[in-house]
Coordinates of C-alpha atoms in Angstrom, one line a residue:
M1 CA 71.9 -54.9 26.2
E2 CA 69.9 -52.3 24.4
N3 CA 71.3 -50.8 21.3
A4 CA 71.2 -47.0 21.0
F5 CA 70.4 -45.4 17.7
H6 CA 70.4 -41.7 16.6
F7 CA 67.6 -39.8 15.0
Q8 CA 68.5 -38.8 11.4
V9 CA 68.0 -35.1 12.2
N10 CA 69.2 -32.5 14.6
L11 CA 66.6 -33.1 17.2
G12 CA 67.3 -30.1 19.3
G13 CA 66.9 -27.8 16.3
M14 CA 63.8 -29.7 15.2
L15 CA 62.2 -29.2 18.6
D16 CA 63.0 -25.5 18.4
I17 CA 61.2 -25.4 15.0
L18 CA 58.3 -27.3 16.3
S19 CA 57.7 -25.3 19.5
N20 CA 58.7 -21.8 18.2
H21 CA 57.9 -21.7 14.5
L22 CA 55.7 -24.6 13.2
Y23 CA 53.1 -25.1 15.9
K24 CA 51.3 -22.4 17.8
S25 CA 50.8 -24.4 21.0
P26 CA 52.2 -27.6 22.6
D27 CA 48.6 -29.0 22.7
V28 CA 49.0 -30.0 19.0
F29 CA 50.8 -33.1 20.2
L30 CA 47.4 -34.6 20.8
R31 CA 46.3 -33.7 17.3
E32 CA 49.4 -35.4 15.9
L33 CA 48.7 -38.6 17.9
L34 CA 45.1 -38.6 16.7
Q35 CA 46.3 -38.2 13.1
N36 CA 48.8 -41.0 13.3
A37 CA 46.3 -43.3 15.0
V38 CA 43.5 -42.7 12.4
D39 CA 46.0 -43.2 9.6
A40 CA 47.1 -46.5 11.1
I41 CA 43.4 -47.6 11.4
T42 CA 42.8 -46.6 7.8
Q43 CA 45.8 -48.6 6.7
R44 CA 44.5 -51.7 8.5
K45 CA 41.1 -51.3 6.8
I46 CA 42.9 -51.4 3.4
L47 CA 44.9 -54.5 4.4
Q48 CA 41.8 -56.2 5.9
P49 CA 38.8 -54.9 3.9
S50 CA 36.3 -56.8 6.1
W51 CA 37.7 -55.3 9.4
N52 CA 35.8 -52.4 10.7
E53 CA 36.5 -52.3 14.5
G54 CA 38.9 -49.4 14.7
E55 CA 39.0 -47.3 17.9
I56 CA 41.3 -45.1 19.9
V57 CA 41.6 -45.6 23.7
I58 CA 43.3 -43.1 26.1
S59 CA 44.5 -43.9 29.6
L60 CA 45.6 -41.3 32.1
N61 CA 47.3 -42.1 35.4
H62 CA 49.3 -39.7 37.6
G63 CA 51.1 -37.8 34.9
T64 CA 51.3 -40.6 32.4
M65 CA 49.3 -40.9 29.2
A66 CA 48.9 -44.1 27.1
F67 CA 47.5 -43.4 23.7
T68 CA 46.4 -46.6 22.0
D69 CA 45.0 -47.4 18.5
N70 CA 44.3 -50.8 17.0
G71 CA 45.5 -49.9 13.6
S72 CA 48.0 -51.7 11.4
G73 CA 51.0 -51.2 13.7
L74 CA 54.7 -51.0 12.7
T75 CA 57.3 -53.5 11.8
A76 CA 60.9 -53.2 13.0
E77 CA 61.9 -51.8 9.6
G78 CA 59.0 -49.4 9.6
I79 CA 60.0 -48.2 13.1
H80 CA 63.5 -47.3 12.0
Q81 CA 62.2 -45.7 8.8
F82 CA 59.2 -43.8 10.0
L83 CA 59.9 -42.9 13.7
A84 CA 63.6 -41.8 13.2
V85 CA 63.8 -40.3 9.7
I86 CA 62.2 -36.9 9.6
G87 CA 60.2 -36.3 6.4
Q88 CA 59.2 -39.9 6.0
S89 CA 55.7 -41.1 6.4
S90 CA 54.2 -44.5 7.2
K91 CA 52.1 -44.0 4.1
T92 CA 55.1 -43.8 1.7
D93 CA 54.7 -47.4 0.5
L94 CA 51.0 -46.7 -0.2
I95 CA 51.9 -43.5 -2.2
N96 CA 54.4 -45.5 -4.2
G97 CA 51.7 -47.8 -5.4
T98 CA 51.1 -50.8 -3.0
F99 CA 47.7 -49.6 -1.8
R100 CA 47.3 -46.4 -3.7
Q101 CA 43.5 -46.6 -4.0
G102 CA 43.2 -45.6 -0.3
I103 CA 45.7 -42.8 -0.1
E104 CA 43.1 -40.0 -0.1
D105 CA 41.8 -41.3 3.2
Y106 CA 45.0 -40.5 5.0
I107 CA 45.3 -37.3 7.1
G108 CA 49.0 -36.8 7.6
R109 CA 51.7 -36.1 5.1
F110 CA 54.8 -35.5 7.3
G111 CA 56.8 -37.8 9.5
I112 CA 57.4 -35.2 12.2
G113 CA 54.2 -35.4 14.1
L114 CA 55.4 -37.8 16.8
L115 CA 58.3 -35.5 17.7
S116 CA 55.7 -32.9 18.9
C117 CA 55.3 -35.1 21.9
F118 CA 58.7 -33.9 23.2
M119 CA 57.0 -30.6 23.8
V120 CA 55.1 -32.2 26.7
S121 CA 57.2 -35.2 27.6
D122 CA 60.9 -35.9 28.2
S123 CA 60.6 -39.4 26.6
I124 CA 58.4 -41.2 24.1
T125 CA 57.8 -44.9 24.4
V126 CA 56.0 -46.8 21.7
H127 CA 54.6 -50.3 22.0
T128 CA 53.7 -51.6 18.5
K129 CA 52.8 -54.8 16.7
H130 CA 52.3 -55.0 13.0
I131 CA 49.3 -56.9 11.6
S132 CA 51.7 -59.4 9.9
D133 CA 54.0 -59.9 12.9
K134 CA 53.8 -62.4 15.7
R135 CA 55.8 -60.3 18.0
G136 CA 55.7 -56.7 19.0
Y137 CA 58.5 -54.0 19.6
I138 CA 59.3 -51.4 22.2
W139 CA 60.7 -48.1 20.9
T140 CA 61.9 -45.4 23.3
G141 CA 62.9 -41.9 22.0
L142 CA 64.8 -39.4 24.1
P143 CA 65.3 -35.7 23.6
D144 CA 69.1 -36.1 23.4
G145 CA 68.6 -37.4 19.9
T146 CA 68.9 -41.1 20.6
Y147 CA 66.4 -43.9 20.6
T148 CA 66.3 -47.6 21.5
L149 CA 64.4 -50.5 19.8
N150 CA 63.9 -53.9 21.3
P151 CA 61.6 -56.8 20.7
A152 CA 58.9 -57.1 23.3
P153 CA 59.6 -59.8 26.0
P154 CA 58.4 -63.2 25.0
E155 CA 55.9 -63.3 27.8
T156 CA 54.3 -60.0 26.6
D157 CA 51.5 -60.4 24.2
F158 CA 51.1 -57.1 22.4
P159 CA 47.8 -56.6 20.6
I160 CA 47.9 -55.5 17.0
G161 CA 48.2 -51.7 16.9
T162 CA 50.3 -49.0 18.6
T163 CA 50.4 -47.5 22.1
V164 CA 52.3 -44.2 22.7
I165 CA 53.3 -43.7 26.3
L166 CA 54.2 -40.2 27.5
K167 CA 55.2 -38.9 30.9
A168 CA 54.5 -35.3 31.8
K169 CA 57.5 -32.9 31.8
P170 CA 57.6 -30.1 34.3
G171 CA 55.1 -27.4 33.2
A172 CA 53.0 -29.7 31.0
E173 CA 51.0 -31.5 33.7
K174 CA 47.8 -29.9 32.7
Y175 CA 47.7 -32.0 29.5
Y176 CA 47.5 -35.2 31.5
T177 CA 44.1 -34.6 33.1
Y178 CA 40.8 -36.0 31.9
E179 CA 39.2 -32.6 31.6
Q180 CA 42.0 -31.1 29.5
A181 CA 42.4 -34.3 27.3
E182 CA 38.7 -34.4 26.6
Q183 CA 38.6 -30.8 25.7
L184 CA 41.5 -31.1 23.3
I185 CA 40.1 -34.4 21.7
Q186 CA 36.8 -32.7 21.1
Y187 CA 38.6 -29.6 19.8
Y188 CA 40.9 -31.4 17.3
G189 CA 39.1 -34.7 16.7
L190 CA 35.4 -34.1 17.1
A191 CA 34.7 -35.0 13.5
L192 CA 36.9 -38.1 13.3
P193 CA 35.0 -41.2 12.1
V194 CA 37.0 -43.4 14.6
P195 CA 35.5 -43.8 18.1
I196 CA 37.7 -42.2 20.8
R197 CA 37.2 -43.3 24.4
F198 CA 38.9 -43.1 27.8
Q199 CA 40.0 -46.4 29.2
G200 CA 37.2 -48.0 31.3
R201 CA 34.5 -45.7 29.9
R202 CA 32.0 -46.7 27.3
D203 CA 30.9 -43.2 26.1
R204 CA 32.4 -41.9 22.9
I205 CA 34.3 -38.6 23.3
N206 CA 33.8 -37.5 19.7
Q207 CA 30.4 -37.5 18.0
I208 CA 28.9 -35.4 15.2
P209 CA 25.8 -35.8 12.9
E210 CA 26.4 -38.5 10.3
N211 CA 24.8 -36.4 7.6
F212 CA 24.4 -32.7 7.9
V213 CA 22.0 -32.4 5.0
Q214 CA 19.6 -35.1 6.2
T215 CA 19.8 -34.1 9.9
S216 CA 16.8 -32.1 11.1
Q217 CA 17.2 -28.3 11.7
T218 CA 16.5 -28.7 15.4
Q219 CA 19.2 -31.3 15.8
L220 CA 21.7 -29.2 13.9
L221 CA 20.9 -26.2 15.9
G222 CA 21.3 -28.2 19.1
F223 CA 24.7 -29.5 17.8
G224 CA 25.8 -26.0 17.0
S225 CA 24.7 -24.7 20.4
W226 CA 26.8 -27.5 22.0
V227 CA 29.9 -26.9 19.9
F228 CA 29.9 -23.1 19.9
E229 CA 27.9 -22.4 23.1
T230 CA 25.6 -20.1 21.1
D231 CA 21.9 -20.2 20.3
F232 CA 21.9 -19.5 16.6
L233 CA 19.2 -17.9 14.5
D234 CA 19.3 -20.6 11.9
V235 CA 21.6 -23.1 10.2
I236 CA 22.6 -23.7 6.6
P237 CA 23.5 -27.4 5.8
I238 CA 26.6 -27.5 3.5
H239 CA 27.2 -30.4 1.1
T240 CA 29.4 -29.8 -1.9
Q241 CA 32.3 -31.5 -3.8
H242 CA 34.8 -30.0 -1.4
L243 CA 32.8 -29.2 1.8
D244 CA 30.5 -30.9 4.2
G245 CA 29.1 -29.5 7.4
A246 CA 27.0 -26.6 8.5
A247 CA 27.1 -22.8 8.6
F248 CA 25.3 -21.3 11.7
I249 CA 23.8 -17.8 11.6
L250 CA 24.9 -15.7 14.5
P251 CA 22.1 -14.1 16.6
Y252 CA 23.9 -10.8 17.0
E253 CA 25.7 -8.2 14.8
T254 CA 29.4 -8.9 14.2
S255 CA 32.2 -7.3 12.3
S256 CA 34.2 -8.1 9.2
V257 CA 37.4 -8.0 11.3
V258 CA 36.2 -11.1 13.2
K259 CA 37.7 -14.0 11.4
G260 CA 37.9 -16.8 14.1
G261 CA 35.5 -19.0 16.0
H262 CA 35.0 -21.6 13.3
R263 CA 35.7 -25.3 13.3
I264 CA 37.3 -26.2 9.9
Y265 CA 38.5 -29.8 9.5
L266 CA 40.7 -31.5 6.9
K267 CA 39.8 -35.2 6.6
Q268 CA 38.0 -35.0 9.9
M269 CA 40.9 -33.5 11.8
L270 CA 40.7 -29.9 12.9
L271 CA 42.9 -27.6 10.8
T272 CA 41.9 -24.1 11.8
E273 CA 39.5 -21.8 13.6
S274 CA 40.1 -19.0 11.1
G275 CA 38.0 -18.6 7.9
D276 CA 40.4 -16.2 6.3
R277 CA 41.4 -18.4 3.3
L278 CA 38.4 -20.7 2.9
L279 CA 35.4 -18.5 3.7
P280 CA 34.4 -15.4 1.6
S281 CA 35.0 -12.1 3.2
W282 CA 31.3 -11.4 3.7
A283 CA 30.8 -14.6 5.7
F284 CA 31.5 -12.9 9.0
F285 CA 27.9 -13.3 10.1
L286 CA 28.3 -17.1 10.1
Q287 CA 30.0 -19.6 12.4
C288 CA 31.0 -22.7 10.5
F289 CA 31.6 -26.3 11.2
L290 CA 33.1 -27.7 8.0
N291 CA 35.1 -30.7 6.8
T292 CA 37.0 -31.0 3.6
T293 CA 38.9 -33.8 1.9
G294 CA 40.1 -32.2 -1.3
L295 CA 42.1 -29.2 -0.1
R296 CA 45.8 -29.0 0.6
P297 CA 47.1 -28.0 4.1
T298 CA 50.2 -25.9 4.8
A299 CA 53.2 -27.6 6.5
S300 CA 52.0 -26.7 10.0
R301 CA 48.5 -28.1 9.2
E302 CA 47.0 -24.9 10.5
D303 CA 45.6 -23.5 7.2
F304 CA 45.1 -24.2 3.5
Y305 CA 47.2 -23.6 0.5
E306 CA 45.7 -21.0 -1.9
D307 CA 45.0 -22.8 -5.2
K308 CA 42.2 -23.6 -7.7
A309 CA 40.7 -26.1 -5.4
L310 CA 40.4 -23.6 -2.6
E311 CA 38.9 -21.1 -5.0
Q312 CA 36.3 -23.6 -6.1
A313 CA 35.5 -24.5 -2.5
Q314 CA 34.7 -20.8 -1.9
Q315 CA 32.4 -20.7 -4.9
E316 CA 30.6 -23.8 -3.7
F317 CA 30.1 -22.3 -0.2
T318 CA 28.7 -19.1 -1.8
L319 CA 26.3 -21.0 -3.9
E320 CA 25.0 -23.0 -0.9
V321 CA 24.4 -19.8 1.1
S322 CA 22.7 -18.2 -2.0
R323 CA 20.3 -21.2 -2.3
Y324 CA 19.5 -21.0 1.3
L325 CA 18.6 -17.3 1.2
S326 CA 16.6 -17.8 -2.0
R327 CA 14.6 -20.5 -0.2
L328 CA 14.0 -18.2 2.8
S329 CA 12.7 -15.4 0.5
Q330 CA 10.0 -17.8 -0.8
E331 CA 9.2 -19.8 2.3
E332 CA 10.2 -17.7 5.3
P333 CA 10.5 -14.0 4.3
E334 CA 10.1 -12.8 7.9
L335 CA 13.1 -14.9 9.1
L336 CA 15.1 -13.5 6.1
R337 CA 14.1 -10.0 7.1
K338 CA 15.2 -10.6 10.7
I339 CA 18.6 -12.0 9.6
V340 CA 19.3 -9.2 7.1
H341 CA 18.3 -6.6 9.7
I342 CA 20.9 -7.9 12.1
H343 CA 23.6 -8.6 9.5
F344 CA 22.9 -5.9 7.0
Q345 CA 26.6 -5.0 6.6
A346 CA 27.5 -8.5 5.5
F347 CA 24.5 -8.6 3.1
K348 CA 25.3 -5.2 1.6
T349 CA 28.8 -6.5 0.8
I350 CA 27.3 -9.6 -0.9
A351 CA 24.7 -7.6 -2.9
V352 CA 27.3 -5.1 -4.3
W353 CA 29.1 -7.7 -6.4
D354 CA 26.4 -10.3 -7.0
D355 CA 23.5 -9.2 -9.1
D356 CA 21.3 -12.2 -8.2
M357 CA 21.9 -11.7 -4.5
F358 CA 21.2 -8.0 -5.0
R359 CA 17.8 -8.7 -6.4
L360 CA 17.1 -11.2 -3.6
I361 CA 18.4 -9.1 -0.7
F362 CA 17.9 -5.5 -1.7
P363 CA 14.2 -5.3 -0.6
Y364 CA 15.3 -6.2 3.0
L365 CA 18.4 -3.9 3.2
P366 CA 18.1 -0.9 5.6
F367 CA 19.2 2.6 4.6
R368 CA 19.5 5.8 6.6
S369 CA 17.3 8.7 5.5
N370 CA 16.1 12.0 6.9
K371 CA 12.8 10.1 7.7
G372 CA 14.6 7.4 9.7
E373 CA 15.5 3.9 8.6
I374 CA 14.0 2.8 5.4
T375 CA 14.3 -0.5 3.6
G376 CA 14.9 -1.2 -0.1
D377 CA 11.3 -2.4 -0.8
K378 CA 10.0 0.9 0.5
L379 CA 12.5 2.9 -1.5
L380 CA 11.2 1.2 -4.6
K381 CA 7.7 2.4 -3.8
T382 CA 8.8 6.1 -3.8
E383 CA 8.9 8.3 -6.9
G384 CA 12.7 8.7 -6.7
F385 CA 15.0 10.6 -4.3
P386 CA 18.3 12.3 -4.1
Y387 CA 21.1 11.0 -1.9
V388 CA 24.3 12.4 -0.5
A389 CA 27.5 10.4 0.0
E390 CA 29.0 12.5 2.8
L391 CA 27.8 12.1 6.3
D392 CA 28.5 15.7 7.2
R393 CA 26.5 17.0 4.3
F394 CA 23.6 14.7 5.1
R395 CA 23.5 16.0 8.7
Q396 CA 23.4 19.5 7.4
L397 CA 20.6 19.0 5.0
K398 CA 18.3 16.3 6.5
S399 CA 16.2 18.7 8.6
I400 CA 15.7 21.1 5.6
F401 CA 14.4 18.3 3.4
L402 CA 12.3 16.8 6.2
S403 CA 10.6 20.2 6.9
Q404 CA 9.6 20.3 3.2
G405 CA 8.4 16.7 3.2
K406 CA 11.1 15.5 0.8
L407 CA 13.1 12.3 1.1
L408 CA 16.9 12.5 1.3
L409 CA 19.0 9.4 1.6
C410 CA 22.4 9.1 3.3
A411 CA 24.8 7.0 1.2
G412 CA 27.8 7.8 3.4
Y413 CA 28.2 4.3 4.8
A414 CA 30.1 1.3 3.3
N415 CA 28.6 0.0 0.1
D416 CA 25.5 2.3 0.2
E417 CA 26.3 4.5 -2.7
E418 CA 27.3 1.4 -4.9
L419 CA 24.0 -0.2 -4.0
L420 CA 21.9 2.9 -4.9
Q421 CA 23.8 3.1 -8.2
K422 CA 23.0 -0.5 -8.8
M423 CA 19.4 0.1 -7.9
H424 CA 19.3 2.7 -10.6
L425 CA 20.9 0.4 -13.2
I426 CA 18.9 -2.7 -12.4
Y427 CA 15.5 -1.2 -11.7
H428 CA 15.9 2.0 -13.8
F429 CA 14.8 3.8 -10.7
P430 CA 15.5 7.6 -10.2
A431 CA 17.9 7.5 -7.3
F432 CA 20.6 10.2 -8.0
P433 CA 23.3 12.1 -6.2
L434 CA 22.1 15.4 -4.8
K435 CA 22.7 18.2 -7.3
E436 CA 23.3 21.8 -6.5
Q437 CA 20.0 22.6 -8.2
D438 CA 18.2 20.3 -5.8
L439 CA 19.8 22.1 -2.9
Y440 CA 18.9 25.5 -4.3
D441 CA 15.3 24.3 -4.7
A442 CA 15.3 23.8 -1.0
L443 CA 16.9 27.2 -0.4
Q444 CA 14.4 29.7 -1.8
E445 CA 15.4 33.2 -2.9
P446 CA 14.4 36.0 -0.5
T447 CA 11.9 38.7 -1.5
L448 CA 13.1 42.1 -2.7
D449 CA 12.0 43.6 0.7
Q450 CA 14.0 40.9 2.6
R451 CA 17.0 41.5 0.4
D452 CA 16.9 45.2 1.0
A453 CA 16.5 44.7 4.7
A454 CA 19.5 42.3 4.9
I455 CA 22.0 44.3 2.8
R456 CA 23.9 45.6 5.8
L457 CA 23.7 42.2 7.6
V458 CA 25.2 40.3 4.7
Q459 CA 28.0 42.9 4.4
I460 CA 29.0 42.6 8.0
A461 CA 28.6 38.8 8.0
G462 CA 30.9 38.6 4.9
Q463 CA 33.5 40.7 6.6
S464 CA 33.4 38.8 9.9
L465 CA 33.8 35.4 8.1
E466 CA 36.4 36.5 5.5
K467 CA 39.4 35.1 7.3
F468 CA 37.6 31.7 7.4
Q469 CA 37.2 31.8 3.7
C470 CA 33.4 31.6 4.1
G471 CA 30.9 33.9 2.3
A472 CA 27.5 34.9 3.5
E473 CA 24.1 35.0 1.7
I474 CA 20.5 35.2 2.7
K475 CA 17.9 32.6 1.7
Q476 CA 14.5 31.3 2.9
F477 CA 14.2 27.7 4.0
L478 CA 12.7 25.4 6.5
P479 CA 12.7 24.7 9.4
V480 CA 12.1 28.3 10.5
E481 CA 14.0 27.4 13.8
L482 CA 17.2 26.9 11.9
P483 CA 19.0 30.3 11.7
A484 CA 21.9 29.4 9.4
L485 CA 23.2 26.6 7.2
Y486 CA 26.9 26.0 6.3
I487 CA 27.3 24.7 2.8
T488 CA 30.7 23.7 1.4
N489 CA 31.9 23.5 -2.1
D490 CA 34.4 21.0 -3.5
D491 CA 37.4 22.9 -2.2
D492 CA 36.3 23.1 1.4
G493 CA 37.2 19.5 2.3
V494 CA 40.7 19.9 1.1
F495 CA 41.0 23.4 2.7
R496 CA 40.0 22.2 6.2
K497 CA 42.2 19.1 6.0
I498 CA 45.2 21.2 5.1
Q499 CA 44.4 23.5 8.0
N500 CA 44.1 20.6 10.5
A501 CA 47.3 19.1 9.2
K502 CA 49.2 22.4 9.6
Q503 CA 48.3 22.5 13.3
T504 CA 50.1 19.2 14.0
A505 CA 52.9 19.3 11.4
N506 CA 56.5 20.0 12.2
E507 CA 58.1 23.3 11.1
F508 CA 59.1 22.1 7.6
Y509 CA 55.7 20.6 6.7
S510 CA 53.9 23.5 8.4
D511 CA 55.6 25.9 5.9
I512 CA 54.5 23.7 3.0
M513 CA 50.9 23.7 4.3
S514 CA 51.1 27.5 4.7
S515 CA 52.2 27.8 1.1
M516 CA 49.3 25.6 -0.1
L517 CA 46.8 27.7 2.0
N518 CA 48.2 30.9 0.5
S519 CA 47.6 29.6 -3.0
I520 CA 43.9 29.5 -2.3
D521 CA 43.8 32.6 -0.1
G522 CA 40.9 34.9 -1.0
W523 CA 38.7 32.1 -2.3
N524 CA 35.4 31.4 -0.5
V525 CA 35.4 27.6 0.0
A526 CA 32.0 27.6 1.8
T527 CA 28.9 29.8 2.3
L528 CA 26.9 30.5 5.4
Y529 CA 23.2 30.8 4.4
L530 CA 21.2 33.0 6.7
N531 CA 17.5 32.0 7.0
M532 CA 15.2 35.0 6.5
N533 CA 12.3 32.8 7.8
C534 CA 14.0 32.7 11.2
R535 CA 13.1 35.3 13.9
L536 CA 16.8 35.6 15.0
I537 CA 18.0 36.6 11.5
K538 CA 15.1 39.1 11.2
K539 CA 16.2 40.7 14.5
L540 CA 19.8 40.8 13.3
C541 CA 18.7 42.7 10.2
A542 CA 17.3 45.4 12.6
Q543 CA 20.3 45.4 15.0
K544 CA 22.2 48.7 15.0
D545 CA 25.3 47.4 16.9
A546 CA 27.7 46.1 14.3
G547 CA 29.9 44.5 17.0
K548 CA 27.0 42.4 18.2
I549 CA 26.0 41.4 14.7
K550 CA 29.6 40.2 14.1
S551 CA 29.6 38.2 17.3
V552 CA 26.3 36.5 16.6
I553 CA 27.3 35.7 13.0
R554 CA 30.5 34.1 14.2
I555 CA 28.7 32.1 16.8
L556 CA 26.2 31.0 14.2
Y557 CA 29.1 30.0 12.0
V558 CA 30.6 27.7 14.7
Q559 CA 27.1 26.3 15.5
S560 CA 26.6 25.5 11.9
L561 CA 29.9 23.7 11.7
L562 CA 29.0 21.6 14.8
S563 CA 25.5 20.7 13.4
G564 CA 27.1 19.7 10.1
G565 CA 29.6 17.4 11.9
F566 CA 32.7 19.3 10.8
P567 CA 35.7 19.1 13.1
L568 CA 36.4 22.5 14.8
Q569 CA 39.9 24.0 14.7
E570 CA 41.5 25.6 17.7
R571 CA 40.9 29.1 16.5
E572 CA 37.2 28.4 16.0
L573 CA 36.8 27.1 19.5
K574 CA 38.6 30.1 21.0
M575 CA 36.5 32.4 18.9
M576 CA 33.2 30.9 20.1
G577 CA 34.1 31.6 23.7
R578 CA 35.3 35.1 23.1
E579 CA 32.3 36.1 21.0
L580 CA 30.0 34.9 23.8
L581 CA 31.9 37.0 26.2
N582 CA 31.7 39.9 23.8
L583 CA 27.9 39.8 23.9
I584 CA 27.8 40.4 27.6
S585 CA 30.7 42.9 28.0
E586 CA 31.4 46.4 26.8
D587 CA 34.7 45.4 25.2
D588 CA 34.9 44.8 21.5
Y589 CA 37.3 42.0 20.6
D590 CA 39.0 42.0 17.2
F591 CA 40.1 38.7 15.8

């Protein structure tokens, strides 16, 4: 008669923790089986140093899975201790000193992995025979918290090792197909050094390059294409104290918010697809296949603990990428130029905080200018240039500087201003923020005759824009087709933000916003410059109808806001439509 034993844990509660809190998906049961099998094979290698025939064989048959390894197996005492007591590990004796020299080769640290099989099976049967025993044992665990343990029948000759037998529970049948099992084995165990095969098949399911550094670039790219289903631009072999593998360069632009898609292994077992903790923040242009042996996993084995070893691994990774880029700059500059052109956002991030990388990468980095895209090496060949850090201001001024043949750079994108400042410090190059004087140099003073002719126009324009806290002046500038230019001072950005917020705020906050606006009432926070080189402005100077002048000025005001990229307020949109109507009607609207 079989003796029933009880797990030394609340199994129902533990299964709830496993399925709802610790593991993200039931398919991790296969990861845990692989982990236990590899550890058993590792233990047998330590017990029998000359033995090197470890393998894992999986059999599938109508909703039943038999997962077999030829590792060290378990004794009866070991079964009670390691399959029924949560928190114990079959490696405990080794940790305590018996075979301590091999402990770093073990993957697992927790004795709960086998219980994950209850997420896909209503029973777990284990056939096992220890390397020192003449007879094997049959252990059967049930989800009611009981298990049985019996010697194998005398006529049964168990081989050394362990077989775990599972039967599909309703809803888990998909895990018991060859297609799904192969996919999960290659996902979790592709890097495992132990051969994994299906029963009756000779082909190995898991296979990776033996040495990433010595493997040819063509072979590595082929491997990366197979694993990630992407044809990469290039590959960076990684071999450091903590890391071994390859970083593949994506052939398309990606974003810093993209964190997944990697294969990161701990002791050859997949730990995570996310690079959040291991990879630097700028590494989003890479897709990595990495293995580490010296980092600590979290309890769920789905990420790394943050400690000094993890920090050192990040530094090692950065150094390997830096060496690769340095080699490209010397041997394949066109490939480097292509890579930087696609992934310039990532490289700008690197160059901001790393001076050596800045010197290496800056010549290839693209920047936006009024003359189109321009790279760092071309900037260094100029005689210096101003830049503006606001996109709206750049949009306003680019055509003026272009018409005069002057270079104006836009530093309104992430990291651009920091890079230009660094360019000034490292190369002592005259790149400087646009000063008011530079702007006024582009806006020339009108002649005395022009000033006299425009006195009335400026007066009417000032009155028509007064409630928008915008003044009016006349200047001469290029291009001649541009009739007006809206230039802000430092208060305008705050002013317009308060106005926009007031439109959507509740009554209480709207009163606060009104009070703030009243405090700066009467100040001109911007100026509309009228271009005396423009035919339209010249005609306005001669226009006798003050109403039409007012309408045109207000339309030019809204047009200048739009060309500068400023968000329009509701009253400005309404004004535009009404002033256009005013130009074709006899009525005179007063706003």
